[in-house]
Amino acid sequence: MTIDEAPALTGLAERLRAALGPDAVIDDHQRLRTYECDGLAQYRVTPALVVLPADVTGVVAAVRACAEAGVPFVARGSGTGLSGGALPRADGVLIVTSRLRRIIEIDAANQRAVVEPGVINLDITKAAGADGYYYAPDPSSQLICSIGGNVAENSGGAHCLKYGFTTNHVTGVQFVAPDGEVVRLGGKAPDATGYDLLGAIVGSEGTLGVVTEVTVRLVREPEAVRTLLAGFAGVDDAGAATSAIIGAGVVPAAMEMMDALAIEAAEAAVRCGYPDGAGAVLIVELDGPAAEVEAQFAEVERHCRAHGAFEIRIAADDAERASFWRGRKSAFAAVGRISPDYIVQDGVIPRTVLAEVLHRIAELSRETGIRVANVFHAGDGNLHPLVLFDDAVPGEAERAEEVSGAILDLCIQHGGSITGEHGVGSDKAKYMPRMFSDADLDTMQLLRCAFDPGGLANPGKVFPTPRLCGEVPGRHKGAHPLQDAGIAEVF
Ligand SMILES: Cc1cc2nc3c(=O)[nH]c(=O)nc-3n(C[C@H](O)[C@H](O)[C@H](O)COP(=O)(O)OP(=O)(O)OC[C@H]3O[C@@H](n4cnc5c(N)ncnc54)[C@H](O)[C@@H]3O)c2cc1C
């Protein structure tokens, strides 16, 4: 759809140029295509317009213009999301935060940083490092993903096992509501009074407004960090070691596992030199006071050996620690070395059923001939099965999609969830009814409608039905008008 084909968009580009400046608005088709997908490149939509505001006033102008014209908008940070959350609308405006990159304040005394949403995750740590602090949630994409995207997805990372997810580190936000109002929730103080609306914003995937400022906790750099790499015959042993370590009361900063296929990919891509013949590797990192780390480290090592680790390496220095992490951190991209196409799945299961679920995934792989590499946050049961396929082989993409869905069913059957950290976005909306009842989904919609009665903020994401604000919750009889128009689908 182009501006000429959508009457609601007529005049919007000119209005936005006048408000934000000519360089801040893109309507040229070729340039718009830069923004047609996020990290989930299977879905592509060219937006009608892209705007790049430089401050909150620009965001307000863009959102208000959309509200007045009844045009949907989608917020986008760095576009690294893996669930199609920042997938544009052909009839809408994409609001990109990459010019909102100011670190407004590092307040070491209060252990807080105040930043604009386009600030890159790792840049907060770089800015706070001089005072001996860092920002703990560390997605593997932390070199490029934005803090606004992290807030919207409630992102995690290897070190969230001990430190918690984004939601545990955000104490305040400023956001632009879908009618253009600027709202502040929380601040530097730890707990705001009243309903936890801040908690609703974190993880809302851009459906409640555009976040324009974030206040985050800073964590003191630990006195000591020790990292261990253990090679096991297979995932059973590595999974048993994981449960034993946590069962013993040790909470590592990070505990990550890779299976044989994931190791093969990482070796091909970055030559990480993991133990020869390993069917699984476990990376365990402990941090904290030196004496505590020393004592717990001995315990970790003991549990790894007791559960069959045939090789254990202990990082002697930062360089060796980085080499242990190189294979893990590059794993998603590395899979491109062994398969032309792949789906990055993200499901959660209770840690105690890790081995059982991994066996079932292996069976699914054998039954369908679709290879699955596993690389995951073992400590908190957050699986990232990488489902490999070749789009050039007829029917293979569809089979990979089926395996991917079956893995999510497994997670639900075992008391887990369809997403641990990558969000629902466009990709998993169809799986929401497998996990939530109609009543659950209606209740979530009521919250969404309270923020966005016009349904303009990132519509079509997260929720599987085309239900709109103002409709009575409950089962619908017959097709919704949006279904008839071919705009929405009920799964
Ligand atoms: C190689 C790789 C590794 C990854 N590893 C991890 C990992 O370890 N852990 C993890 O959790 N994720 C990981 N991800 C996923 C991704 O990096 C995160 O979801 C990240 O938070 C997305 O940030 P972004 O700036 O790229 O957001 P985008 O992709 O641009 O947007 C993501 C969502 O946030 C919304 N959004 C963006 N900015 C705003 C805003 N200012 N206000 C409101 N909504 C907004 C968008 O509408 C969209 O719904 C990985 C991705 C890649 C490609």
Coordinates of C-alpha atoms and ligand atoms in Angstrom, one line a residue:
M1 CA 0.0 0.0 0.0
T2 CA 1.3 3.5 -0.8
I3 CA 0.3 6.8 0.5
D4 CA -1.7 7.4 -2.7
E5 CA -3.8 4.3 -2.0
A6 CA -4.6 5.1 1.6
P7 CA -6.7 8.3 2.1
A8 CA -5.9 8.4 5.8
L9 CA -2.2 8.8 5.0
T10 CA -2.8 11.7 2.6
G11 CA -1.2 14.8 3.9
L12 CA 0.4 12.9 6.8
A13 CA 3.9 13.0 5.3
E14 CA 3.7 16.7 4.7
R15 CA 2.4 17.3 8.2
L16 CA 5.1 15.2 9.8
R17 CA 7.8 16.9 7.7
A18 CA 6.6 20.3 8.9
A19 CA 6.7 19.1 12.5
L20 CA 9.9 17.0 12.6
G21 CA 11.9 18.4 9.7
P22 CA 12.4 17.1 6.2
D23 CA 15.2 14.6 7.1
A24 CA 13.1 12.9 9.7
V25 CA 10.5 11.6 7.3
I26 CA 11.0 8.8 4.7
D27 CA 8.4 8.1 2.1
D28 CA 10.7 6.9 -0.8
H29 CA 9.9 3.3 -1.6
Q30 CA 13.5 2.1 -1.8
R31 CA 14.5 3.7 1.5
L32 CA 11.3 2.4 3.2
R33 CA 12.4 -1.1 2.3
T34 CA 15.3 -0.8 4.8
Y35 CA 12.7 -1.1 7.5
E36 CA 10.5 -3.9 6.1
C37 CA 11.5 -6.5 8.7
D38 CA 13.1 -7.0 12.0
G39 CA 15.3 -10.0 13.1
L40 CA 12.5 -12.4 11.9
A41 CA 13.2 -11.8 8.2
Q42 CA 10.5 -14.3 7.1
Y43 CA 7.9 -11.6 7.5
R44 CA 8.3 -8.5 5.5
V45 CA 6.0 -5.5 5.1
T46 CA 7.0 -2.1 3.6
P47 CA 5.7 0.7 5.9
A48 CA 3.8 3.6 4.3
L49 CA 6.0 6.1 6.2
V50 CA 9.0 6.1 8.4
V51 CA 9.7 8.9 10.9
L52 CA 12.9 9.4 12.9
P53 CA 12.2 11.8 15.7
A54 CA 15.1 13.4 17.5
D55 CA 13.3 14.1 20.8
V56 CA 10.1 13.5 22.7
T57 CA 8.4 16.4 21.1
G58 CA 9.0 14.7 17.7
V59 CA 7.5 11.5 19.0
V60 CA 4.5 13.3 20.4
A61 CA 4.0 15.1 17.0
A62 CA 4.2 11.7 15.2
V63 CA 1.8 9.9 17.5
R64 CA -0.6 12.7 17.6
A65 CA -0.7 13.0 13.9
C66 CA -1.4 9.3 13.6
A67 CA -4.2 9.6 16.2
E68 CA -5.9 12.4 14.4
A69 CA -5.6 10.7 11.0
G70 CA -6.6 7.2 12.5
V71 CA -3.4 5.7 11.2
P72 CA -1.7 2.9 13.0
F73 CA 1.9 3.2 14.2
V74 CA 4.7 0.8 15.1
A75 CA 7.6 1.7 17.3
R76 CA 11.0 0.4 16.3
G77 CA 14.4 0.4 18.1
S78 CA 17.3 -1.4 16.4
G79 CA 15.0 -4.0 14.7
T80 CA 16.8 -7.0 16.2
G81 CA 13.6 -8.5 17.6
L82 CA 13.0 -12.1 16.8
S83 CA 9.2 -12.3 16.9
G84 CA 8.3 -9.7 14.2
G85 CA 7.2 -7.2 16.9
A86 CA 8.6 -4.3 14.9
L87 CA 7.1 -5.5 11.6
P88 CA 5.6 -2.4 10.0
R89 CA 2.1 -1.9 8.8
A90 CA 1.6 -1.2 5.1
D91 CA -1.0 1.3 6.0
G92 CA 0.9 2.8 8.9
V93 CA 3.8 4.8 10.3
L94 CA 7.0 3.3 11.7
I95 CA 8.4 5.4 14.5
V96 CA 12.1 4.7 14.7
T97 CA 14.0 5.7 17.9
S98 CA 17.6 5.5 16.6
R99 CA 18.1 9.3 16.9
L100 CA 17.0 9.2 20.6
R101 CA 20.4 8.1 21.8
R102 CA 21.2 10.4 24.7
I103 CA 22.4 9.0 28.0
I104 CA 20.7 11.7 30.1
E105 CA 22.2 10.9 33.4
I106 CA 24.4 8.3 35.2
D107 CA 23.5 8.7 38.9
A108 CA 26.0 6.4 40.5
A109 CA 25.0 7.5 44.0
N110 CA 21.5 6.3 43.5
Q111 CA 22.6 3.4 41.2
R112 CA 20.4 4.6 38.4
A113 CA 20.9 5.6 34.7
V114 CA 18.3 7.7 32.8
V115 CA 18.5 7.1 29.0
E116 CA 16.6 7.7 25.8
P117 CA 15.0 4.7 24.3
G118 CA 17.4 4.4 21.3
V119 CA 20.4 4.0 23.5
I120 CA 22.2 0.7 22.9
N121 CA 22.1 -1.8 25.8
L122 CA 25.9 -2.1 26.1
D123 CA 26.4 1.7 26.0
I124 CA 24.8 2.0 29.4
T125 CA 27.4 -0.4 30.8
K126 CA 30.2 1.5 29.0
A127 CA 28.9 4.8 30.5
A128 CA 28.5 3.4 34.0
G129 CA 31.8 1.5 34.0
A130 CA 33.9 4.6 35.1
D131 CA 31.9 4.6 38.4
G132 CA 32.2 0.8 38.9
Y133 CA 28.7 0.0 37.8
Y134 CA 27.0 -1.9 34.9
Y135 CA 23.6 -2.6 33.5
A136 CA 22.9 -6.3 34.2
P137 CA 20.4 -7.6 31.6
D138 CA 22.6 -8.7 28.7
P139 CA 20.8 -10.1 25.6
S140 CA 23.3 -11.7 23.2
S141 CA 22.3 -8.8 20.9
Q142 CA 23.5 -6.2 23.5
L143 CA 26.0 -4.6 21.1
I144 CA 23.1 -3.5 18.8
C145 CA 19.7 -3.7 20.5
S146 CA 18.1 -0.6 22.0
I147 CA 16.9 -0.2 25.6
G148 CA 13.5 0.8 24.3
G149 CA 13.3 -2.6 22.5
N150 CA 14.5 -4.3 25.7
V151 CA 11.7 -2.6 27.7
A152 CA 9.1 -3.5 25.2
E153 CA 10.2 -7.2 25.0
N154 CA 11.2 -7.5 28.7
S155 CA 14.4 -8.9 27.3
G156 CA 16.7 -11.3 29.1
G157 CA 20.2 -12.6 28.7
A158 CA 22.7 -15.0 30.0
H159 CA 23.1 -13.2 33.3
C160 CA 19.4 -12.9 34.0
L161 CA 19.4 -16.1 36.0
K162 CA 20.9 -14.3 38.9
Y163 CA 20.0 -10.7 38.2
G164 CA 16.5 -10.9 36.7
F165 CA 15.0 -9.7 33.5
T166 CA 14.6 -6.1 32.2
T167 CA 11.4 -5.8 34.3
N168 CA 13.6 -6.2 37.5
H169 CA 15.8 -3.3 36.4
V170 CA 13.5 -0.6 35.1
T171 CA 12.3 1.7 37.8
G172 CA 10.7 4.4 35.6
V173 CA 9.6 5.2 32.1
Q174 CA 8.3 8.2 30.2
F175 CA 6.1 7.2 27.3
V176 CA 3.8 8.8 24.7
A177 CA 0.4 7.3 24.9
P178 CA -1.5 6.5 21.7
D179 CA -3.4 9.8 21.9
G180 CA -0.1 11.8 22.2
E181 CA -0.2 12.4 25.9
V182 CA 3.2 12.2 27.7
V183 CA 3.0 10.0 30.7
R184 CA 5.5 9.3 33.5
L185 CA 5.4 6.1 35.5
G186 CA 7.8 5.5 38.4
G187 CA 11.2 7.2 38.6
K188 CA 14.4 6.6 40.5
A189 CA 12.7 5.4 43.7
P190 CA 12.3 1.6 43.8
D191 CA 8.6 1.2 44.1
A192 CA 5.8 3.5 42.8
T193 CA 2.5 3.6 44.8
G194 CA -0.7 2.2 43.3
Y195 CA -1.3 -0.2 40.4
D196 CA 1.9 -1.5 38.8
L197 CA 1.3 0.3 35.5
L198 CA 5.1 0.3 35.0
G199 CA 5.0 -3.5 35.1
A200 CA 2.3 -3.3 32.4
I201 CA 4.5 -1.2 30.1
V202 CA 7.5 -3.5 30.4
G203 CA 6.9 -6.4 28.0
S204 CA 3.9 -4.7 26.3
E205 CA 5.6 -5.0 22.9
G206 CA 4.8 -1.5 21.7
T207 CA 1.1 -2.0 22.1
L208 CA 0.5 0.6 24.8
G209 CA 2.6 3.6 23.5
V210 CA 6.1 4.7 22.6
V211 CA 8.6 4.7 25.4
T212 CA 10.7 7.9 25.3
E213 CA 12.8 7.7 28.4
V214 CA 13.9 4.8 30.7
T215 CA 15.3 4.9 34.2
V216 CA 17.3 1.7 35.0
R217 CA 19.1 0.2 38.0
L218 CA 22.8 0.0 37.9
V219 CA 24.5 -2.9 39.5
R220 CA 27.9 -2.7 41.3
E221 CA 30.6 -4.6 39.4
P222 CA 31.4 -7.8 41.3
E223 CA 34.6 -8.3 43.3
A224 CA 35.2 -11.6 41.6
V225 CA 34.0 -13.4 38.4
R226 CA 34.9 -17.1 37.7
T227 CA 33.9 -19.0 34.6
L228 CA 33.9 -22.7 33.9
L229 CA 33.4 -24.6 30.7
A230 CA 32.5 -28.2 31.0
G231 CA 32.2 -30.8 28.2
F232 CA 29.7 -33.7 28.6
A233 CA 28.8 -36.7 26.5
G234 CA 25.3 -35.4 26.0
V235 CA 22.5 -33.1 27.2
D236 CA 21.2 -35.6 29.8
D237 CA 24.4 -35.3 31.8
A238 CA 24.7 -31.6 31.3
G239 CA 21.0 -31.1 32.3
A240 CA 21.5 -33.3 35.4
A241 CA 24.5 -31.2 36.4
T242 CA 22.4 -28.0 35.9
S243 CA 19.7 -29.3 38.3
A244 CA 22.2 -30.5 40.8
I245 CA 24.0 -27.1 41.0
I246 CA 20.8 -25.1 41.4
G247 CA 19.4 -27.8 43.8
A248 CA 22.5 -27.3 46.0
G249 CA 21.5 -23.6 46.5
V250 CA 24.1 -22.1 44.1
V251 CA 22.7 -19.3 41.9
P252 CA 25.3 -18.8 39.2
A253 CA 25.3 -15.5 37.4
A254 CA 24.9 -17.5 34.2
M255 CA 24.4 -21.1 33.2
E256 CA 24.2 -21.8 29.5
M257 CA 24.1 -25.0 27.5
M258 CA 24.7 -25.9 23.9
D259 CA 24.2 -29.3 22.2
A260 CA 26.3 -31.1 19.6
L261 CA 24.7 -29.4 16.6
A262 CA 25.0 -25.9 18.1
I263 CA 28.6 -26.6 19.0
E264 CA 29.3 -27.7 15.4
A265 CA 27.8 -24.5 14.1
A266 CA 29.8 -22.3 16.6
E267 CA 33.0 -24.1 15.7
A268 CA 32.4 -23.6 12.0
A269 CA 31.7 -19.9 12.6
V270 CA 34.1 -18.7 15.3
R271 CA 36.4 -21.7 16.1
C272 CA 35.6 -21.5 19.8
G273 CA 37.7 -24.7 20.5
Y274 CA 35.1 -26.4 22.8
P275 CA 36.1 -29.8 24.1
D276 CA 36.5 -32.4 21.4
G277 CA 33.7 -34.9 21.1
A278 CA 31.4 -33.0 23.5
G279 CA 27.7 -33.9 23.0
A280 CA 26.9 -30.8 25.2
V281 CA 28.8 -28.0 26.8
L282 CA 27.8 -26.1 29.9
I283 CA 29.2 -22.6 30.7
V284 CA 28.8 -21.6 34.3
E285 CA 29.7 -18.2 35.6
L286 CA 29.8 -17.2 39.2
D287 CA 30.2 -13.6 40.5
G288 CA 30.1 -11.8 43.8
P289 CA 32.4 -11.5 46.8
A290 CA 35.6 -13.4 46.2
A291 CA 35.3 -15.7 49.2
E292 CA 31.8 -16.7 48.3
V293 CA 32.6 -17.2 44.6
E294 CA 35.6 -19.4 45.6
A295 CA 33.5 -21.7 47.8
Q296 CA 30.6 -22.0 45.3
F297 CA 32.9 -22.6 42.4
A298 CA 34.3 -25.7 44.0
E299 CA 30.8 -27.0 44.4
V300 CA 29.9 -26.3 40.8
E301 CA 33.0 -28.1 39.6
R302 CA 32.2 -31.1 41.9
H303 CA 28.6 -31.4 40.5
C304 CA 29.9 -31.2 36.9
R305 CA 32.3 -34.0 37.5
A306 CA 29.8 -36.1 39.5
H307 CA 27.4 -35.9 36.5
G308 CA 30.0 -37.0 33.9
A309 CA 31.8 -33.9 32.7
F310 CA 34.8 -35.3 30.9
E311 CA 36.7 -32.0 30.6
I312 CA 36.5 -28.9 32.7
R313 CA 38.3 -25.7 31.8
I314 CA 38.5 -22.7 34.1
A315 CA 39.1 -19.3 32.6
A316 CA 42.4 -18.0 33.8
D317 CA 41.7 -14.4 32.7
D318 CA 39.3 -12.1 30.9
A319 CA 40.6 -13.2 27.5
E320 CA 39.9 -16.9 28.2
R321 CA 36.5 -16.0 29.6
A322 CA 35.7 -14.1 26.4
S323 CA 36.8 -17.2 24.4
F324 CA 34.4 -19.4 26.4
W325 CA 31.5 -17.0 25.7
R326 CA 32.4 -16.5 22.0
G327 CA 30.8 -19.7 20.9
R328 CA 27.7 -19.2 22.9
K329 CA 27.2 -15.5 22.0
S330 CA 27.6 -16.2 18.3
A331 CA 25.4 -19.3 18.3
F332 CA 22.3 -17.9 16.6
A333 CA 24.2 -16.3 13.7
A334 CA 26.6 -19.3 13.6
V335 CA 23.8 -21.6 12.6
G336 CA 23.8 -19.9 9.2
R337 CA 27.1 -21.9 8.6
I338 CA 25.3 -25.2 8.8
S339 CA 21.8 -24.4 7.4
P340 CA 20.6 -21.9 4.8
D341 CA 17.5 -21.1 6.8
Y342 CA 16.4 -21.5 10.4
I343 CA 13.8 -20.5 12.9
V344 CA 14.9 -19.3 16.3
Q345 CA 12.4 -20.7 18.8
D346 CA 12.0 -19.4 22.4
G347 CA 10.1 -21.5 24.9
V348 CA 10.3 -22.0 28.6
I349 CA 10.1 -25.2 30.7
P350 CA 10.7 -26.0 34.3
R351 CA 14.4 -26.8 34.7
T352 CA 13.7 -30.3 36.1
V353 CA 12.1 -31.5 32.8
L354 CA 15.0 -30.3 30.6
A355 CA 16.2 -33.8 29.7
E356 CA 12.7 -35.1 29.0
V357 CA 11.8 -32.2 26.7
L358 CA 15.2 -32.3 24.9
H359 CA 14.6 -36.0 24.2
R360 CA 11.2 -35.3 22.8
I361 CA 12.6 -32.6 20.6
A362 CA 15.3 -35.0 19.3
E363 CA 12.5 -37.5 18.5
L364 CA 10.5 -34.9 16.7
S365 CA 13.7 -34.1 14.7
R366 CA 14.2 -37.8 13.8
E367 CA 10.5 -38.3 12.9
T368 CA 10.4 -35.3 10.6
G369 CA 14.0 -35.2 9.3
I370 CA 14.2 -31.5 10.4
R371 CA 17.4 -30.9 12.3
V372 CA 17.2 -28.9 15.6
A373 CA 20.2 -27.3 17.3
N374 CA 19.7 -26.4 21.0
V375 CA 21.4 -23.5 22.7
F376 CA 19.8 -22.1 25.8
H377 CA 19.7 -20.5 29.2
A378 CA 19.8 -23.8 31.1
G379 CA 19.6 -22.3 34.5
D380 CA 16.1 -20.8 33.9
G381 CA 14.8 -23.5 31.5
N382 CA 14.6 -21.0 28.6
L383 CA 15.1 -23.1 25.5
H384 CA 16.2 -21.7 22.1
P385 CA 15.8 -24.5 19.7
L386 CA 17.1 -23.5 16.3
V387 CA 14.9 -25.3 13.7
L388 CA 17.0 -25.8 10.5
F389 CA 15.5 -25.9 7.0
D390 CA 16.3 -25.2 3.4
D391 CA 13.6 -22.9 1.9
A392 CA 14.7 -24.1 -1.6
V393 CA 13.5 -27.7 -0.8
P394 CA 9.7 -27.8 -1.4
G395 CA 7.7 -28.3 1.8
E396 CA 10.7 -28.1 4.2
A397 CA 9.8 -24.6 5.5
E398 CA 6.3 -25.8 6.3
R399 CA 7.7 -28.9 8.1
A400 CA 10.1 -26.7 10.1
E401 CA 7.2 -24.5 11.1
E402 CA 5.3 -27.6 12.3
V403 CA 8.2 -28.8 14.3
S404 CA 8.6 -25.3 15.8
G405 CA 4.9 -25.3 16.8
A406 CA 5.2 -28.8 18.2
I407 CA 8.1 -27.7 20.4
L408 CA 6.0 -24.9 21.8
D409 CA 3.2 -27.4 22.5
L410 CA 5.7 -29.5 24.4
C411 CA 6.7 -26.4 26.5
I412 CA 3.0 -25.7 27.4
Q413 CA 2.4 -29.4 28.2
H414 CA 5.3 -29.4 30.6
G415 CA 4.0 -26.4 32.5
G416 CA 6.1 -23.8 30.6
S417 CA 5.5 -20.9 28.2
I418 CA 5.6 -20.1 24.5
T419 CA 8.2 -17.3 25.0
G420 CA 10.9 -16.6 27.6
E421 CA 12.3 -13.4 26.3
H422 CA 11.8 -12.8 22.5
G423 CA 8.1 -11.8 22.8
V424 CA 4.9 -12.8 21.0
G425 CA 5.0 -10.2 18.2
S426 CA 3.6 -11.3 14.9
D427 CA 5.1 -14.7 15.0
K428 CA 3.5 -16.3 18.1
A429 CA 0.1 -14.5 18.2
K430 CA -1.4 -17.7 16.8
Y431 CA -0.1 -19.8 19.7
M432 CA -1.6 -17.5 22.4
P433 CA -4.9 -19.5 22.5
R434 CA -2.9 -22.7 23.2
M435 CA -1.7 -21.1 26.4
F436 CA -4.5 -18.7 27.4
S437 CA -8.3 -19.1 27.6
D438 CA -10.6 -16.7 25.8
A439 CA -11.3 -15.0 29.2
D440 CA -7.6 -14.5 29.8
L441 CA -7.1 -12.9 26.3
D442 CA -10.2 -10.7 26.8
T443 CA -8.8 -9.5 30.1
M444 CA -5.5 -8.6 28.5
Q445 CA -7.4 -6.8 25.7
L446 CA -9.2 -4.7 28.3
L447 CA -5.9 -3.5 29.6
R448 CA -4.7 -2.7 26.1
C449 CA -7.9 -0.9 25.3
A450 CA -7.5 1.2 28.5
F451 CA -4.3 2.6 27.0
D452 CA -5.2 2.5 23.4
P453 CA -9.0 2.6 22.7
G454 CA -8.4 3.4 19.0
G455 CA -6.2 0.3 18.6
L456 CA -3.5 2.2 16.8
A457 CA -0.4 1.2 18.7
N458 CA 1.2 -1.8 17.0
P459 CA -2.0 -3.5 16.0
G460 CA -2.0 -7.1 14.8
K461 CA 0.7 -8.1 17.3
V462 CA 0.5 -10.3 20.4
F463 CA -3.2 -11.0 20.2
P464 CA -4.6 -13.7 17.9
T465 CA -8.0 -12.3 17.3
P466 CA -9.1 -9.2 15.5
R467 CA -11.1 -8.1 18.5
L468 CA -11.3 -4.3 18.8
C469 CA -11.8 -2.0 21.7
G470 CA -15.4 -1.4 22.5
E471 CA -16.4 -4.9 21.5
V472 CA -17.9 -7.1 24.2
P473 CA -15.5 -9.7 25.4
G474 CA -16.6 -13.3 24.9
R475 CA -17.0 -15.7 22.1
H476 CA -17.8 -14.2 18.7
K477 CA -20.4 -15.7 16.5
G478 CA -19.6 -15.6 12.8
A479 CA -16.7 -13.9 11.1
H480 CA -15.4 -10.5 12.3
P481 CA -15.6 -7.8 9.6
L482 CA -11.8 -7.6 9.5
Q483 CA -11.7 -11.4 8.7
D484 CA -14.2 -10.8 5.9
A485 CA -11.9 -8.1 4.6
G486 CA -9.0 -10.4 4.7
I487 CA -7.1 -8.2 7.2
A488 CA -7.2 -10.4 10.2
E489 CA -7.3 -14.1 10.9
V490 CA -8.6 -16.1 13.8
F491 CA -6.3 -19.1 14.7
Ligands
LIG1 C1 21.6 -12.4 17.4 C2 20.5 -12.0 18.3 C3 20.6 -12.4 19.6 C4 19.6 -12.1 20.5 N1 19.7 -12.5 21.8 C5 18.7 -12.2 22.7 C6 18.9 -12.5 24.1 O1 19.8 -13.1 24.5 N2 17.8 -12.2 24.9 C7 16.7 -11.5 24.5 O2 15.8 -11.3 25.3 N3 16.6 -11.2 23.2 C8 17.6 -11.5 22.3 N4 17.4 -11.1 21.0 C9 16.2 -10.4 20.5 C10 16.3 -8.9 20.5 O3 17.6 -8.4 20.4 C11 15.6 -8.3 21.7 O4 14.2 -8.6 21.7 C12 15.7 -6.7 21.8 O5 15.2 -6.3 23.0 C13 15.1 -6.0 20.7 O6 15.5 -4.7 20.7 P1 15.4 -3.7 19.4 O7 15.9 -2.4 19.8 O8 16.1 -4.4 18.3 O9 13.9 -3.7 19.3 P2 13.0 -3.9 17.9 O10 13.3 -5.2 17.3 O11 13.2 -2.6 17.1 O12 11.5 -3.9 18.5 C14 11.1 -4.9 19.4 C15 9.7 -4.6 19.9 O13 9.8 -3.5 20.8 C16 8.9 -2.5 20.4 N5 9.7 -1.2 20.6 C17 10.9 -0.8 20.3 N6 11.2 0.4 20.7 C18 10.1 0.8 21.5 C19 9.8 2.0 22.2 N7 10.7 3.0 22.3 N8 8.6 2.0 22.8 C20 7.7 1.0 22.7 N9 7.9 -0.1 22.0 C21 9.1 -0.2 21.4 C22 8.7 -2.7 18.9 O14 7.4 -2.2 18.5 C23 8.7 -4.2 18.9 O15 7.4 -4.7 19.3 C24 18.4 -11.4 20.1 C25 18.3 -11.0 18.7 C26 19.4 -11.3 17.9 C27 19.2 -10.9 16.4

